[in-house]
CSV table of C-alpha atoms in Angstrom, one decimal:
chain,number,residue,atom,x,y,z
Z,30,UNK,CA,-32.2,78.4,-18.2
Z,31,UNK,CA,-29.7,77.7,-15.6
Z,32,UNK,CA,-27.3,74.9,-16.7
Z,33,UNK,CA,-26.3,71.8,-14.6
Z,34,UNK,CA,-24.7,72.5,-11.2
Z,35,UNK,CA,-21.8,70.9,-9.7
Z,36,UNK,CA,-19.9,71.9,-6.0
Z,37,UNK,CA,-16.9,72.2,-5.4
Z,38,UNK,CA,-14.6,73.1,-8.5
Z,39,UNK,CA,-11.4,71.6,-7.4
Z,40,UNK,CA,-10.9,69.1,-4.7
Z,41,UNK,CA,-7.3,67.9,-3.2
Z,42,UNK,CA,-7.1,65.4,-0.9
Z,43,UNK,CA,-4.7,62.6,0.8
Z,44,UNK,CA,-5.0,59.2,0.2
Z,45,UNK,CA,-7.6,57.1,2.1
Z,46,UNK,CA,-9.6,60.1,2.6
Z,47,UNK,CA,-13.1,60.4,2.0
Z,48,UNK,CA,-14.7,63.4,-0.7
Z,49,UNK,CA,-17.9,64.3,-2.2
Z,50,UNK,CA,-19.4,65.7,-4.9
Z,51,UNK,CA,-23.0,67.6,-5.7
Z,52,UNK,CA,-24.4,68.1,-9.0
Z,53,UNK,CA,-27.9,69.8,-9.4
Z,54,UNK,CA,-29.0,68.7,-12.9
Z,55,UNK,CA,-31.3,70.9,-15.3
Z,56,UNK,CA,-34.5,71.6,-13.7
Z,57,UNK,CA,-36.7,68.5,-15.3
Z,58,UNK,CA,-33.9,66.4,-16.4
Z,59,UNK,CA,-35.1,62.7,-15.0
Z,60,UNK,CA,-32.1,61.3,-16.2
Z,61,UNK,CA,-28.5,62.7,-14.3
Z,62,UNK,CA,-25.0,61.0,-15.3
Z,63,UNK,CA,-21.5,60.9,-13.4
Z,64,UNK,CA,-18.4,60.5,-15.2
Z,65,UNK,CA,-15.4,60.4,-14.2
Z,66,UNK,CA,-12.3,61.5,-16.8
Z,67,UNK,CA,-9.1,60.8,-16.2
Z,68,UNK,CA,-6.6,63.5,-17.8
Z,69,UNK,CA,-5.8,62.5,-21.6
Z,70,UNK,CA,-9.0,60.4,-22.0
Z,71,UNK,CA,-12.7,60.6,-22.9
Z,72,UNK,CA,-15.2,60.6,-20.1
Z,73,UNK,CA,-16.3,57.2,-18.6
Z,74,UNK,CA,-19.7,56.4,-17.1
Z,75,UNK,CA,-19.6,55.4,-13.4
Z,76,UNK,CA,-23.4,55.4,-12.9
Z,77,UNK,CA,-26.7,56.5,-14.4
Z,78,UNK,CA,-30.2,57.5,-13.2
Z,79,UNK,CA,-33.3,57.8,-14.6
Z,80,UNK,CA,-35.7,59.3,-11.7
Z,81,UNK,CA,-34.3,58.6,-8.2
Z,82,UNK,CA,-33.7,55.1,-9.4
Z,83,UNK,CA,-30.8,53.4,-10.9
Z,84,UNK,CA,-30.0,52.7,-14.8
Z,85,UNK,CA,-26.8,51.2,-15.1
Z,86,UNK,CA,-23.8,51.2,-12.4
Z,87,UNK,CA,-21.6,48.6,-14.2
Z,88,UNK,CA,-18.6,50.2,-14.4
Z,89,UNK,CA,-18.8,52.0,-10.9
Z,90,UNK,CA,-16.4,50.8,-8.0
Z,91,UNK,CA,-18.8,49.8,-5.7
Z,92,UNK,CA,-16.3,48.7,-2.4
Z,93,UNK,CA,-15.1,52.3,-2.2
Z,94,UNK,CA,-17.6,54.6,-4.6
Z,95,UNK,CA,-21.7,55.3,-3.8
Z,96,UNK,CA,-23.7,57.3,-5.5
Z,97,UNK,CA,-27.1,58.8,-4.5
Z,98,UNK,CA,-30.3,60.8,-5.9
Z,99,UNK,CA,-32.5,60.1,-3.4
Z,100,UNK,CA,-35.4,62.9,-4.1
Z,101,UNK,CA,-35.1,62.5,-8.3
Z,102,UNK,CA,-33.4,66.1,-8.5
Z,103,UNK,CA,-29.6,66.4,-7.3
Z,104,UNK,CA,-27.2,63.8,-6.4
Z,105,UNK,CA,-24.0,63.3,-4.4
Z,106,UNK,CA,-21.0,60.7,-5.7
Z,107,UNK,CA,-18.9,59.6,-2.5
Z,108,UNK,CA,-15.7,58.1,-2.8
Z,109,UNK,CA,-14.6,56.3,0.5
Z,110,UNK,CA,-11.5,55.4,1.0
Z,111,UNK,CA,-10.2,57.4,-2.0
Z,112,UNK,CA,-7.2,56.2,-4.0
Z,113,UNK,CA,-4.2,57.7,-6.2
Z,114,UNK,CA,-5.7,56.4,-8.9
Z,115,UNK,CA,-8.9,58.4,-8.3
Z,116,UNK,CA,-7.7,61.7,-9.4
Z,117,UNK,CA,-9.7,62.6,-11.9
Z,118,UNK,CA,-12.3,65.4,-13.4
Z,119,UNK,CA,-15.5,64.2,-12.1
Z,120,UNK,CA,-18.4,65.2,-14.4
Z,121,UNK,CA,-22.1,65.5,-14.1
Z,122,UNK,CA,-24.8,65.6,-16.8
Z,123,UNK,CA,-28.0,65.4,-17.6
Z,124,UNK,CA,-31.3,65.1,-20.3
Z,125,UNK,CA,-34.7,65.3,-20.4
Z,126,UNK,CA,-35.4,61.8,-20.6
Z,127,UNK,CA,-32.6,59.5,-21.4
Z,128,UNK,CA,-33.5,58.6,-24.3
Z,129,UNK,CA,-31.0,57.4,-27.0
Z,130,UNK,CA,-31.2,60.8,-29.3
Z,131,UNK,CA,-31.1,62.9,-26.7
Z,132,UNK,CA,-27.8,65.1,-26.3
Z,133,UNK,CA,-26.4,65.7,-22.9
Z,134,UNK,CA,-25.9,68.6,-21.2
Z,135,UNK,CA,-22.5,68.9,-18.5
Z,136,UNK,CA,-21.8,70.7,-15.5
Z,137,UNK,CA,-18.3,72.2,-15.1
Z,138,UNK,CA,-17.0,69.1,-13.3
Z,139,UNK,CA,-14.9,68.8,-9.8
Z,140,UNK,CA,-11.3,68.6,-10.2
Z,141,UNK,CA,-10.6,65.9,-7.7
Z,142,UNK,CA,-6.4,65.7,-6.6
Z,143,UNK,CA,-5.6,62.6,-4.5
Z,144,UNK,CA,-2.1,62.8,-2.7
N,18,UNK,CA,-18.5,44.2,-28.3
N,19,UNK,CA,-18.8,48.2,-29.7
N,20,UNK,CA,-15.8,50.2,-30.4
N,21,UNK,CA,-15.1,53.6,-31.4
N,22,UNK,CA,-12.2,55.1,-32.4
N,23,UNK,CA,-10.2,58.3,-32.9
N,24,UNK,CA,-7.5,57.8,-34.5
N,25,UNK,CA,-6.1,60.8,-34.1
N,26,UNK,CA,-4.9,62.4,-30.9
N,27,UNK,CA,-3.3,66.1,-31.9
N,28,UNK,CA,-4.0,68.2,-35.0
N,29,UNK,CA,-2.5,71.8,-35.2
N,30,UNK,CA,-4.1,73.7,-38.3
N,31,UNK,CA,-3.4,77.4,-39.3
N,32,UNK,CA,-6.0,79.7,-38.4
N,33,UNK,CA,-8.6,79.6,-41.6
N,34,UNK,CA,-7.6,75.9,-42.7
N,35,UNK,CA,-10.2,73.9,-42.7
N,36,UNK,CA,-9.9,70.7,-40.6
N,37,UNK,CA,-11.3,66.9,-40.3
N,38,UNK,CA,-11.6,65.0,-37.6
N,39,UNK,CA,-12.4,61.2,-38.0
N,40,UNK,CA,-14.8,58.9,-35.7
N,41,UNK,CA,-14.8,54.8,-36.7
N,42,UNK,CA,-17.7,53.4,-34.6
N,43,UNK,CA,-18.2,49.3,-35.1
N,44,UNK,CA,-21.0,47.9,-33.8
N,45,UNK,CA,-23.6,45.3,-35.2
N,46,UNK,CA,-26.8,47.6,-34.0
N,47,UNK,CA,-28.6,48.3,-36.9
N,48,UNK,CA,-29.8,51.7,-35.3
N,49,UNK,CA,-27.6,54.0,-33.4
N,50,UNK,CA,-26.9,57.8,-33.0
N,51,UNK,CA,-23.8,59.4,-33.4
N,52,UNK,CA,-22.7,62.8,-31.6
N,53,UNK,CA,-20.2,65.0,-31.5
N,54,UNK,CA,-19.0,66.9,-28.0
N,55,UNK,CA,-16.8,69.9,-27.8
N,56,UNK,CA,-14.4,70.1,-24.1
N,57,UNK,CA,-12.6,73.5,-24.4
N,58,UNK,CA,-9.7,74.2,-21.6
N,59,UNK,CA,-12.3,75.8,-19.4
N,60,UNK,CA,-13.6,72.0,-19.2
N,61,UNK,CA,-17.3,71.7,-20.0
N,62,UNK,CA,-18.1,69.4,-22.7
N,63,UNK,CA,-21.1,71.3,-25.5
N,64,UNK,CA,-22.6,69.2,-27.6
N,65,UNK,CA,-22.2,70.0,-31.2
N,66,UNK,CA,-23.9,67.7,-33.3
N,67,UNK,CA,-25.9,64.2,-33.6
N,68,UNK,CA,-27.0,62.0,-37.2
N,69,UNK,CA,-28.6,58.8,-36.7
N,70,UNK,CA,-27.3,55.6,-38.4
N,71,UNK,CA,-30.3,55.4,-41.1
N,72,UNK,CA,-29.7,58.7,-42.5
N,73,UNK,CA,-26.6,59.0,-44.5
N,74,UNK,CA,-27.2,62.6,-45.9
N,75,UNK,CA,-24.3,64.5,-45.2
N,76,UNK,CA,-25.2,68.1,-43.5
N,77,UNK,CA,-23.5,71.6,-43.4
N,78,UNK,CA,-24.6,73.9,-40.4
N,79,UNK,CA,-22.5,77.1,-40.2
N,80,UNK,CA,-19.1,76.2,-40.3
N,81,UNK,CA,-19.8,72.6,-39.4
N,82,UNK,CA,-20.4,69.6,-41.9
N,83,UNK,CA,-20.1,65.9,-40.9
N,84,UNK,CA,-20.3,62.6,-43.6
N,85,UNK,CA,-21.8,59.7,-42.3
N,86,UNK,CA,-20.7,56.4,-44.1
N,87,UNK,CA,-22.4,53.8,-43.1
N,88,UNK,CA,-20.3,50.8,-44.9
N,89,UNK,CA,-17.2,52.0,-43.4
N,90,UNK,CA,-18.2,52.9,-40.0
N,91,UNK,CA,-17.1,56.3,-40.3
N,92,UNK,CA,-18.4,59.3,-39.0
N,93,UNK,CA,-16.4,62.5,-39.6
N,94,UNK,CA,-16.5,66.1,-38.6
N,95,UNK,CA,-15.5,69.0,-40.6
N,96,UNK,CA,-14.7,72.7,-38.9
N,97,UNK,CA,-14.2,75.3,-42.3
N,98,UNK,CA,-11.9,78.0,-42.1
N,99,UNK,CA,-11.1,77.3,-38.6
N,100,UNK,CA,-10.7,79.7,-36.2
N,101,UNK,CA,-8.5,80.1,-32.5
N,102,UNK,CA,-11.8,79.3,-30.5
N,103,UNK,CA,-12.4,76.3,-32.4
N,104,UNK,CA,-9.5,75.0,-30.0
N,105,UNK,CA,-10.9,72.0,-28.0
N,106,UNK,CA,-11.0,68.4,-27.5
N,107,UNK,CA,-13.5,66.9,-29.4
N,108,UNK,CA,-15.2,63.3,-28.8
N,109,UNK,CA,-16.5,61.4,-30.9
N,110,UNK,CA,-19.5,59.9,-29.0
N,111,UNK,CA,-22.3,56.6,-30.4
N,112,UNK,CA,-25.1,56.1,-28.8
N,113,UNK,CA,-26.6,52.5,-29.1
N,114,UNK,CA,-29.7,50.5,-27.7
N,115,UNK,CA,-33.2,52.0,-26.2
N,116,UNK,CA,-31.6,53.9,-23.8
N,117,UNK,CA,-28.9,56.4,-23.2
N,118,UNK,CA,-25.6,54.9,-22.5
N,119,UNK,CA,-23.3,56.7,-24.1
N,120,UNK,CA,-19.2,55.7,-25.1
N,121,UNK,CA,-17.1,58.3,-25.3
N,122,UNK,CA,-14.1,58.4,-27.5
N,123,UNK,CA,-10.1,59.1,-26.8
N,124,UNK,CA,-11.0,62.3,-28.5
N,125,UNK,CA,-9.0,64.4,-30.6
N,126,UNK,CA,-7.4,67.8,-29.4
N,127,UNK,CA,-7.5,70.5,-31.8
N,128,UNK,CA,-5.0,73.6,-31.9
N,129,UNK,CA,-5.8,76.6,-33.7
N,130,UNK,CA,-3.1,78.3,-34.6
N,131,UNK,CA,-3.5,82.6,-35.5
């Protein structure tokens, strides 16, 4: 079973710049996750989805970060205009049906560098 | 408000120790799950293990145990005779409400030494 999917590895850009990320999520996961972890610190949730639809984006920056999944399969995290403060691993996930005792399964995660 | 805490950041054990690493979660849900993540340097977090909050039986699998006490909060992980790939971060991670948001902890990094 292939695992989750994310493109590119490592990412280095300069301030104000824009970047993206891909994840492709297990095949038949409805629910996909982005985190983002900053270096020394547990992963945070920037946004959830459950189908091609929405869950919970509370804690997501929404004046410079977007998120879509637009067919319910993979997803792309923008981050427009990107800060210092941005670098961070960027991690993807996913479950079957995001569902409290379900575990989660994680892509490799993009190294993002912001100069 | 839910919290959960790792209180500790760095343990270094001798190859074959065994080792403990502590999770506090407070919340007032009544029902919750608890898991355990593994992040080795090559960066991909494994899930290791999950209890739920109405089943304090402790459990041994393999190498692993974890005790679940409910009164205290505490939900702690146990890696017998440790060994050098056991060295990772490990998170601590609840699980409350209907669906799956999940907290993350600070997460402890264990070092392994031979």
């Amino acid at each position: 079973e292939a695992g989750v999917a994310q493109s590119p590895r490592y990412k280095i850009i300069e301030k104000r710049q824009s970047v993206a990320f891909w994840c492709n999520p297990i095949s038949g996961h409805a629910t996909l996750y982005w985190y983002q972890q900053i270096l020394g610190q547990g992963p945070k949730l920037l946004i959830q989805f459950q189908n091609n639809g929405v869950v919970d984006d509370s804690q997501l920056p929404k004046d410079r970060f977007s998120a879509e999944r637009l067919k319910g399969v993979d997803s792309t995290l923008k981050i427009q205009p990107a800060k210092l403060e941005d670098s961070a691993v960027y991690l993807c996930a996913s479950s079957v049906e995001g569902v409290a005792n379900e575990k989660l399964f994680f892509g490799s995660g993009t190294q993002l560098s912001v100069l | 408000a839910q919290k959960v805490t790792q209180a500790q950041t760095e343990i270094s054990v001798v190859e074959k120790e065994d080792v403990t690493l502590d999770c506090v979660y407070e919340t007032r849900d009544t029902t919750y799950y608890l898991f355990w993540y593994k992040q080795p340097p090559s960066g991909e977090l494994v899930f290791l293990i999950r209890r739920n909050s109405f089943d304090e039986q402790n459990e041994i699998s393999g190498r692993y145990s974890w005790n679940f006490q409910k009164s205290t909060s505490s939900f702690n992980f146990t890696i017998t005779a440790s060994q050098v790939v056991d060295s990772a971060v490990y998170f601590c991670a609840p699980v409350s409400g209907g669906y799956q948001k999940v907290t993350f902890g600070t997460g402890t990094k264990l070092q392994v030494i031979p």
